[in-house]
Amino acid sequence: MKILLSNDDGYYADGIQALYLELSKKHEIYVAAPLKNQSAGSSALSVRKDINVDNIKDNHYVIDGTPADCVHIALTCLIKEKIDIVISGINMGANLGDDVIYSGTVAAALEGRHLEYSPIAVSLTSTKNINLKKAAVVSADIFGEIMSNDKISKNTLLNINIPDTKDITKNFMFTRLGRRGEPVPAKKINNKNLYNIGAAGKPEDKDPGTDFYSIEKNIISISPINYDLTNQKILNQLKNI
């Protein structure tokens, strides 16, 4: 299978390099990733500037842009072969609940929504107990299972979060996105006109069945995400007014 690998931590980040080494054992891998860390960049496209692309070796592109830029340029311009799927990761840090709104990792995957197979975003909550090599092995195993399941291999985006546990296995739970509470307020730095963005809110909806719950139980979470943001329930109600 031909896989385009990307991320938001940057081409030289340990996570994407570990995943590349593991996936390349069985698949043909292309890489298009940011020059530097673009975490929380969401789906921004750099439409008001020219973007530098450095082809550092065969099928490896380091791009001075956002995660979405990287996959967009790679799929529409740089790569002439037919790519089957986009995988984004391994991201360092969780992408749970509302995090997916801001996530550059998810955004990179989302740019692969027009391909034959469902794009995949992979995040690791921490590395206190698990190393990236093990996380990459588990990710590759899960990828194999996904590709053999027609119900989930197409027409969605799969947001995978791996818990930080030394006893990790490839067992996973299909989950819905949980929800965080209000974020920590932005903070002004001294008397200057400088501000820092506050931390994300604590989990507010972490009931059974959510991605937060799965991670708490040290089980890998896989959340299928729709591309269509339409609130169909409200739309149907409005049509009946």
PDB file of C-alpha atoms in Angstrom:
ATOM      1  CA  MET A   1       0.000   0.000   0.000  1.00  0.00           C
ATOM      2  CA  LYS A   2       1.188   3.531  -0.779  1.00  0.00           C
ATOM      3  CA  ILE A   3       0.982   5.688   2.365  1.00  0.00           C
ATOM      4  CA  LEU A   4       1.554   9.417   2.749  1.00  0.00           C
ATOM      5  CA  LEU A   5       2.877  10.081   6.233  1.00  0.00           C
ATOM      6  CA  SER A   6       2.666  13.525   7.827  1.00  0.00           C
ATOM      7  CA  ASN A   7       2.373  15.185  11.243  1.00  0.00           C
ATOM      8  CA  ASP A   8       2.298  18.552  12.993  1.00  0.00           C
ATOM      9  CA  ASP A   9       5.361  18.152  15.251  1.00  0.00           C
ATOM     10  CA  GLY A  10       7.667  18.510  12.260  1.00  0.00           C
ATOM     11  CA  TYR A  11       9.558  16.203   9.913  1.00  0.00           C
ATOM     12  CA  TYR A  12      12.432  15.691  12.341  1.00  0.00           C
ATOM     13  CA  ALA A  13      10.205  14.781  15.299  1.00  0.00           C
ATOM     14  CA  ASP A  14      10.780  11.378  16.877  1.00  0.00           C
ATOM     15  CA  GLY A  15       7.146  10.296  16.503  1.00  0.00           C
ATOM     16  CA  ILE A  16       6.927  10.451  12.721  1.00  0.00           C
ATOM     17  CA  GLN A  17      10.368   8.905  12.329  1.00  0.00           C
ATOM     18  CA  ALA A  18       9.419   5.930  14.530  1.00  0.00           C
ATOM     19  CA  LEU A  19       6.186   5.394  12.604  1.00  0.00           C
ATOM     20  CA  TYR A  20       8.008   5.661   9.276  1.00  0.00           C
ATOM     21  CA  LEU A  21      10.502   2.951  10.265  1.00  0.00           C
ATOM     22  CA  GLU A  22       7.713   0.578  11.289  1.00  0.00           C
ATOM     23  CA  LEU A  23       5.308   1.156   8.389  1.00  0.00           C
ATOM     24  CA  SER A  24       8.065   1.016   5.777  1.00  0.00           C
ATOM     25  CA  LYS A  25       8.626  -2.665   6.631  1.00  0.00           C
ATOM     26  CA  LYS A  26       5.439  -3.568   4.743  1.00  0.00           C
ATOM     27  CA  HIS A  27       4.382  -0.497   2.771  1.00  0.00           C
ATOM     28  CA  GLU A  28       5.690   2.109   0.351  1.00  0.00           C
ATOM     29  CA  ILE A  29       5.942   5.299   2.383  1.00  0.00           C
ATOM     30  CA  TYR A  30       5.984   8.905   1.215  1.00  0.00           C
ATOM     31  CA  VAL A  31       6.615  11.658   3.761  1.00  0.00           C
ATOM     32  CA  ALA A  32       5.519  15.299   3.654  1.00  0.00           C
ATOM     33  CA  ALA A  33       5.844  17.087   6.969  1.00  0.00           C
ATOM     34  CA  PRO A  34       6.438  20.601   8.336  1.00  0.00           C
ATOM     35  CA  LEU A  35       9.898  22.057   8.700  1.00  0.00           C
ATOM     36  CA  LYS A  36       9.123  23.030  12.304  1.00  0.00           C
ATOM     37  CA  ASN A  37       6.549  22.315  14.982  1.00  0.00           C
ATOM     38  CA  GLN A  38       3.064  23.405  13.936  1.00  0.00           C
ATOM     39  CA  SER A  39       1.042  22.018  16.854  1.00  0.00           C
ATOM     40  CA  ALA A  40      -2.479  23.433  17.252  1.00  0.00           C
ATOM     41  CA  GLY A  41      -2.307  24.790  13.700  1.00  0.00           C
ATOM     42  CA  SER A  42      -5.654  23.215  12.823  1.00  0.00           C
ATOM     43  CA  SER A  43      -6.532  23.160   9.094  1.00  0.00           C
ATOM     44  CA  ALA A  44      -4.903  26.457   8.153  1.00  0.00           C
ATOM     45  CA  LEU A  45      -3.655  26.746   4.574  1.00  0.00           C
ATOM     46  CA  SER A  46      -0.945  29.287   3.734  1.00  0.00           C
ATOM     47  CA  VAL A  47      -2.838  30.945   0.884  1.00  0.00           C
ATOM     48  CA  ARG A  48      -1.126  34.330   1.304  1.00  0.00           C
ATOM     49  CA  LYS A  49       2.506  33.278   1.027  1.00  0.00           C
ATOM     50  CA  ASP A  50       4.772  31.129  -1.083  1.00  0.00           C
ATOM     51  CA  ILE A  51       5.782  27.871   0.570  1.00  0.00           C
ATOM     52  CA  ASN A  52       9.278  26.415   0.423  1.00  0.00           C
ATOM     53  CA  VAL A  53       9.510  22.680  -0.283  1.00  0.00           C
ATOM     54  CA  ASP A  54      12.759  20.789   0.246  1.00  0.00           C
ATOM     55  CA  ASN A  55      12.934  17.321  -1.345  1.00  0.00           C
ATOM     56  CA  ILE A  56      15.599  15.986   1.024  1.00  0.00           C
ATOM     57  CA  LYS A  57      15.593  12.431  -0.384  1.00  0.00           C
ATOM     58  CA  ASP A  58      13.403  10.155  -2.501  1.00  0.00           C
ATOM     59  CA  ASN A  59       9.745  10.669  -1.555  1.00  0.00           C
ATOM     60  CA  HIS A  60      10.617  12.755   1.521  1.00  0.00           C
ATOM     61  CA  TYR A  61       9.538  16.399   1.565  1.00  0.00           C
ATOM     62  CA  VAL A  62      10.196  18.958   4.293  1.00  0.00           C
ATOM     63  CA  ILE A  63       7.745  21.812   3.836  1.00  0.00           C
ATOM     64  CA  ASP A  64       7.883  25.237   5.472  1.00  0.00           C
ATOM     65  CA  GLY A  65       4.146  25.411   6.046  1.00  0.00           C
ATOM     66  CA  THR A  66       1.264  24.061   8.059  1.00  0.00           C
ATOM     67  CA  PRO A  67       0.330  20.375   8.377  1.00  0.00           C
ATOM     68  CA  ALA A  68      -2.563  20.928   5.958  1.00  0.00           C
ATOM     69  CA  ASP A  69      -0.167  22.654   3.518  1.00  0.00           C
ATOM     70  CA  CYS A  70       2.109  19.623   3.580  1.00  0.00           C
ATOM     71  CA  VAL A  71      -0.502  17.038   2.672  1.00  0.00           C
ATOM     72  CA  HIS A  72      -2.332  19.337   0.249  1.00  0.00           C
ATOM     73  CA  ILE A  73       0.825  20.160  -1.732  1.00  0.00           C
ATOM     74  CA  ALA A  74       2.075  16.571  -1.648  1.00  0.00           C
ATOM     75  CA  LEU A  75      -1.164  15.063  -2.938  1.00  0.00           C
ATOM     76  CA  THR A  76      -1.999  17.703  -5.535  1.00  0.00           C
ATOM     77  CA  CYS A  77       1.450  18.512  -6.878  1.00  0.00           C
ATOM     78  CA  LEU A  78       4.501  16.655  -5.601  1.00  0.00           C
ATOM     79  CA  ILE A  79       3.524  12.983  -5.754  1.00  0.00           C
ATOM     80  CA  LYS A  80       2.566  11.573  -9.140  1.00  0.00           C
ATOM     81  CA  GLU A  81       1.778   8.052  -7.897  1.00  0.00           C
ATOM     82  CA  LYS A  82      -1.665   7.123  -6.569  1.00  0.00           C
ATOM     83  CA  ILE A  83      -1.598   7.364  -2.780  1.00  0.00           C
ATOM     84  CA  ASP A  84      -3.983   5.048  -0.934  1.00  0.00           C
ATOM     85  CA  ILE A  85      -4.146   6.682   2.484  1.00  0.00           C
ATOM     86  CA  VAL A  86      -2.823   9.518   4.656  1.00  0.00           C
ATOM     87  CA  ILE A  87      -1.576   8.724   8.158  1.00  0.00           C
ATOM     88  CA  SER A  88      -0.654  11.575  10.497  1.00  0.00           C
ATOM     89  CA  GLY A  89       1.506  11.011  13.569  1.00  0.00           C
ATOM     90  CA  ILE A  90       2.723   9.807  15.902  1.00  0.00           C
ATOM     91  CA  ASN A  91       1.808  13.044  17.668  1.00  0.00           C
ATOM     92  CA  MET A  92       3.360  13.725  21.046  1.00  0.00           C
ATOM     93  CA  GLY A  93       0.396  14.529  23.271  1.00  0.00           C
ATOM     94  CA  ALA A  94      -3.254  13.546  23.283  1.00  0.00           C
ATOM     95  CA  ASN A  95      -5.869  14.701  20.787  1.00  0.00           C
ATOM     96  CA  LEU A  96      -9.039  13.951  22.746  1.00  0.00           C
ATOM     97  CA  GLY A  97     -12.492  15.509  22.628  1.00  0.00           C
ATOM     98  CA  ASP A  98     -12.465  19.151  21.548  1.00  0.00           C
ATOM     99  CA  ASP A  99      -8.720  18.929  20.870  1.00  0.00           C
ATOM    100  CA  VAL A 100      -9.516  17.759  17.344  1.00  0.00           C
ATOM    101  CA  ILE A 101     -10.800  21.274  16.509  1.00  0.00           C
ATOM    102  CA  TYR A 102      -7.311  22.707  16.956  1.00  0.00           C
ATOM    103  CA  SER A 103      -5.189  19.676  16.161  1.00  0.00           C
ATOM    104  CA  GLY A 104      -2.657  19.959  13.364  1.00  0.00           C
ATOM    105  CA  THR A 105      -2.303  16.185  13.506  1.00  0.00           C
ATOM    106  CA  VAL A 106      -5.988  15.679  12.710  1.00  0.00           C
ATOM    107  CA  ALA A 107      -5.858  18.475  10.123  1.00  0.00           C
ATOM    108  CA  ALA A 108      -3.040  16.759   8.219  1.00  0.00           C
ATOM    109  CA  ALA A 109      -5.065  13.538   8.141  1.00  0.00           C
ATOM    110  CA  LEU A 110      -8.176  15.410   7.038  1.00  0.00           C
ATOM    111  CA  GLU A 111      -6.449  16.524   3.837  1.00  0.00           C
ATOM    112  CA  GLY A 112      -6.469  12.870   2.816  1.00  0.00           C
ATOM    113  CA  ARG A 113     -10.259  12.617   2.910  1.00  0.00           C
ATOM    114  CA  HIS A 114     -10.540  12.285  -0.891  1.00  0.00           C
ATOM    115  CA  LEU A 115      -8.418   9.143  -1.055  1.00  0.00           C
ATOM    116  CA  GLU A 116      -9.727   5.592  -1.179  1.00  0.00           C
ATOM    117  CA  TYR A 117      -9.113   4.766   2.479  1.00  0.00           C
ATOM    118  CA  SER A 118     -10.035   6.639   5.640  1.00  0.00           C
ATOM    119  CA  PRO A 119      -7.266   8.969   6.830  1.00  0.00           C
ATOM    120  CA  ILE A 120      -5.817   8.195  10.245  1.00  0.00           C
ATOM    121  CA  ALA A 121      -4.474  10.483  12.979  1.00  0.00           C
ATOM    122  CA  VAL A 122      -2.361   8.874  15.710  1.00  0.00           C
ATOM    123  CA  SER A 123      -1.468  10.503  19.030  1.00  0.00           C
ATOM    124  CA  LEU A 124       0.388   9.259  22.100  1.00  0.00           C
ATOM    125  CA  THR A 125      -0.727  10.755  25.410  1.00  0.00           C
ATOM    126  CA  SER A 126       2.760  10.668  26.972  1.00  0.00           C
ATOM    127  CA  THR A 127       6.016   8.695  26.973  1.00  0.00           C
ATOM    128  CA  LYS A 128       6.614   8.206  30.704  1.00  0.00           C
ATOM    129  CA  ASN A 129       5.867   4.479  30.507  1.00  0.00           C
ATOM    130  CA  ILE A 130       5.859   3.600  26.813  1.00  0.00           C
ATOM    131  CA  ASN A 131       8.507   4.315  24.208  1.00  0.00           C
ATOM    132  CA  LEU A 132       7.840   5.502  20.681  1.00  0.00           C
ATOM    133  CA  LYS A 133       9.134   2.302  19.095  1.00  0.00           C
ATOM    134  CA  LYS A 134       6.509   0.267  20.943  1.00  0.00           C
ATOM    135  CA  ALA A 135       3.821   2.831  20.118  1.00  0.00           C
ATOM    136  CA  ALA A 136       4.794   2.611  16.439  1.00  0.00           C
ATOM    137  CA  VAL A 137       4.562  -1.196  16.475  1.00  0.00           C
ATOM    138  CA  VAL A 138       1.109  -1.038  18.057  1.00  0.00           C
ATOM    139  CA  SER A 139       0.030   1.653  15.568  1.00  0.00           C
ATOM    140  CA  ALA A 140       1.120  -0.497  12.636  1.00  0.00           C
ATOM    141  CA  ASP A 141      -0.756  -3.501  14.044  1.00  0.00           C
ATOM    142  CA  ILE A 142      -3.938  -1.443  14.418  1.00  0.00           C
ATOM    143  CA  PHE A 143      -3.500  -0.105  10.888  1.00  0.00           C
ATOM    144  CA  GLY A 144      -3.462  -3.675   9.627  1.00  0.00           C
ATOM    145  CA  GLU A 145      -6.725  -4.439  11.411  1.00  0.00           C
ATOM    146  CA  ILE A 146      -8.376  -1.275  10.111  1.00  0.00           C
ATOM    147  CA  MET A 147      -7.468  -2.058   6.522  1.00  0.00           C
ATOM    148  CA  SER A 148      -9.088  -5.481   6.814  1.00  0.00           C
ATOM    149  CA  ASN A 149     -12.371  -4.029   8.113  1.00  0.00           C
ATOM    150  CA  ASP A 150     -14.527  -2.558   5.328  1.00  0.00           C
ATOM    151  CA  LYS A 151     -16.819  -0.854   7.837  1.00  0.00           C
ATOM    152  CA  ILE A 152     -14.103   1.473   9.092  1.00  0.00           C
ATOM    153  CA  SER A 153     -11.493   1.512   6.326  1.00  0.00           C
ATOM    154  CA  LYS A 154     -13.470   3.988   4.216  1.00  0.00           C
ATOM    155  CA  ASN A 155     -15.559   7.173   4.421  1.00  0.00           C
ATOM    156  CA  THR A 156     -14.509   8.525   7.810  1.00  0.00           C
ATOM    157  CA  LEU A 157     -11.497   9.931   9.671  1.00  0.00           C
ATOM    158  CA  LEU A 158     -10.082   7.740  12.413  1.00  0.00           C
ATOM    159  CA  ASN A 159      -8.658   9.606  15.391  1.00  0.00           C
ATOM    160  CA  ILE A 160      -6.481   7.213  17.399  1.00  0.00           C
ATOM    161  CA  ASN A 161      -5.131   7.956  20.874  1.00  0.00           C
ATOM    162  CA  ILE A 162      -2.677   5.610  22.586  1.00  0.00           C
ATOM    163  CA  PRO A 163      -2.481   5.620  26.398  1.00  0.00           C
ATOM    164  CA  ASP A 164       0.873   5.842  28.152  1.00  0.00           C
ATOM    165  CA  THR A 165       1.161   2.410  29.730  1.00  0.00           C
ATOM    166  CA  LYS A 166       3.986  -0.124  29.764  1.00  0.00           C
ATOM    167  CA  ASP A 167       1.414  -2.911  29.363  1.00  0.00           C
ATOM    168  CA  ILE A 168       0.048  -1.556  26.076  1.00  0.00           C
ATOM    169  CA  THR A 169      -1.474  -4.034  23.636  1.00  0.00           C
ATOM    170  CA  LYS A 170      -3.224  -3.521  20.320  1.00  0.00           C
ATOM    171  CA  ASN A 171      -6.625  -3.873  22.027  1.00  0.00           C
ATOM    172  CA  PHE A 172      -8.757  -0.848  21.301  1.00  0.00           C
ATOM    173  CA  MET A 173     -12.173   0.640  21.943  1.00  0.00           C
ATOM    174  CA  PHE A 174     -14.324   2.492  19.400  1.00  0.00           C
ATOM    175  CA  THR A 175     -15.335   5.741  21.057  1.00  0.00           C
ATOM    176  CA  ARG A 176     -17.112   9.040  20.582  1.00  0.00           C
ATOM    177  CA  LEU A 177     -15.323  12.317  21.244  1.00  0.00           C
ATOM    178  CA  GLY A 178     -15.637  13.523  24.820  1.00  0.00           C
ATOM    179  CA  ARG A 179     -15.770  17.193  25.732  1.00  0.00           C
ATOM    180  CA  ARG A 180     -13.540  19.543  27.676  1.00  0.00           C
ATOM    181  CA  GLY A 181     -14.711  22.336  29.938  1.00  0.00           C
ATOM    182  CA  GLU A 182     -13.776  25.996  29.590  1.00  0.00           C
ATOM    183  CA  PRO A 183     -10.077  26.584  28.847  1.00  0.00           C
ATOM    184  CA  VAL A 184      -7.766  28.381  31.225  1.00  0.00           C
ATOM    185  CA  PRO A 185      -8.056  32.108  30.358  1.00  0.00           C
ATOM    186  CA  ALA A 186      -5.359  33.740  28.235  1.00  0.00           C
ATOM    187  CA  LYS A 187      -2.901  35.685  30.345  1.00  0.00           C
ATOM    188  CA  LYS A 188      -1.195  39.025  29.810  1.00  0.00           C
ATOM    189  CA  ILE A 189       2.586  39.024  30.310  1.00  0.00           C
ATOM    190  CA  ASN A 190       3.519  41.809  32.747  1.00  0.00           C
ATOM    191  CA  ASN A 191       2.615  45.243  31.347  1.00  0.00           C
ATOM    192  CA  LYS A 192       3.537  44.441  27.777  1.00  0.00           C
ATOM    193  CA  ASN A 193       1.074  43.914  24.959  1.00  0.00           C
ATOM    194  CA  LEU A 194       1.893  40.224  25.004  1.00  0.00           C
ATOM    195  CA  TYR A 195      -0.413  37.370  25.942  1.00  0.00           C
ATOM    196  CA  ASN A 196      -0.140  33.625  26.467  1.00  0.00           C
ATOM    197  CA  ILE A 197      -2.894  31.212  25.467  1.00  0.00           C
ATOM    198  CA  GLY A 198      -4.154  29.251  28.476  1.00  0.00           C
ATOM    199  CA  ALA A 199      -4.184  25.471  28.789  1.00  0.00           C
ATOM    200  CA  ALA A 200      -7.049  23.368  27.476  1.00  0.00           C
ATOM    201  CA  GLY A 201      -9.973  22.765  29.800  1.00  0.00           C
ATOM    202  CA  LYS A 202     -10.221  19.650  31.926  1.00  0.00           C
ATOM    203  CA  PRO A 203     -12.399  16.790  30.650  1.00  0.00           C
ATOM    204  CA  GLU A 204     -16.056  17.532  31.357  1.00  0.00           C
ATOM    205  CA  ASP A 205     -17.648  14.671  29.433  1.00  0.00           C
ATOM    206  CA  LYS A 206     -15.587  11.548  30.077  1.00  0.00           C
ATOM    207  CA  ASP A 207     -18.420   9.075  30.432  1.00  0.00           C
ATOM    208  CA  PRO A 208     -18.142   5.444  29.338  1.00  0.00           C
ATOM    209  CA  GLY A 209     -17.934   5.318  25.566  1.00  0.00           C
ATOM    210  CA  THR A 210     -15.844   8.488  25.241  1.00  0.00           C
ATOM    211  CA  ASP A 211     -12.225   8.743  24.186  1.00  0.00           C
ATOM    212  CA  PHE A 212     -11.325  10.213  27.598  1.00  0.00           C
ATOM    213  CA  TYR A 213     -12.825   7.164  29.321  1.00  0.00           C
ATOM    214  CA  SER A 214     -10.924   4.749  27.094  1.00  0.00           C
ATOM    215  CA  ILE A 215      -7.595   6.434  27.837  1.00  0.00           C
ATOM    216  CA  GLU A 216      -8.349   6.461  31.574  1.00  0.00           C
ATOM    217  CA  LYS A 217      -8.779   2.684  31.333  1.00  0.00           C
ATOM    218  CA  ASN A 218      -5.458   2.388  29.458  1.00  0.00           C
ATOM    219  CA  ILE A 219      -7.199   1.193  26.300  1.00  0.00           C
ATOM    220  CA  ILE A 220      -6.427   2.624  22.862  1.00  0.00           C
ATOM    221  CA  SER A 221      -9.224   4.890  21.645  1.00  0.00           C
ATOM    222  CA  ILE A 222     -10.386   5.027  18.017  1.00  0.00           C
ATOM    223  CA  SER A 223     -12.953   7.722  17.251  1.00  0.00           C
ATOM    224  CA  PRO A 224     -14.543   7.848  13.775  1.00  0.00           C
ATOM    225  CA  ILE A 225     -15.047  11.484  12.788  1.00  0.00           C
ATOM    226  CA  ASN A 226     -17.403  12.829  10.118  1.00  0.00           C
ATOM    227  CA  TYR A 227     -16.237  15.257   7.461  1.00  0.00           C
ATOM    228  CA  ASP A 228     -19.724  16.776   7.281  1.00  0.00           C
ATOM    229  CA  LEU A 229     -20.181  19.274  10.129  1.00  0.00           C
ATOM    230  CA  THR A 230     -23.874  19.784   9.398  1.00  0.00           C
ATOM    231  CA  ASN A 231     -26.175  19.436  12.409  1.00  0.00           C
ATOM    232  CA  GLN A 232     -28.596  17.157  10.596  1.00  0.00           C
ATOM    233  CA  LYS A 233     -31.031  16.965  13.507  1.00  0.00           C
ATOM    234  CA  ILE A 234     -31.465  20.747  13.677  1.00  0.00           C
ATOM    235  CA  LEU A 235     -31.587  20.988   9.889  1.00  0.00           C
ATOM    236  CA  ASN A 236     -34.451  18.499   9.736  1.00  0.00           C
ATOM    237  CA  GLN A 237     -36.316  20.411  12.451  1.00  0.00           C
ATOM    238  CA  LEU A 238     -35.882  23.701  10.577  1.00  0.00           C
ATOM    239  CA  LYS A 239     -37.188  22.143   7.388  1.00  0.00           C
ATOM    240  CA  ASN A 240     -40.372  21.176   9.196  1.00  0.00           C
ATOM    241  CA  ILE A 241     -41.112  24.694  10.519  1.00  0.00           C
TER     242      ILE A 241
END
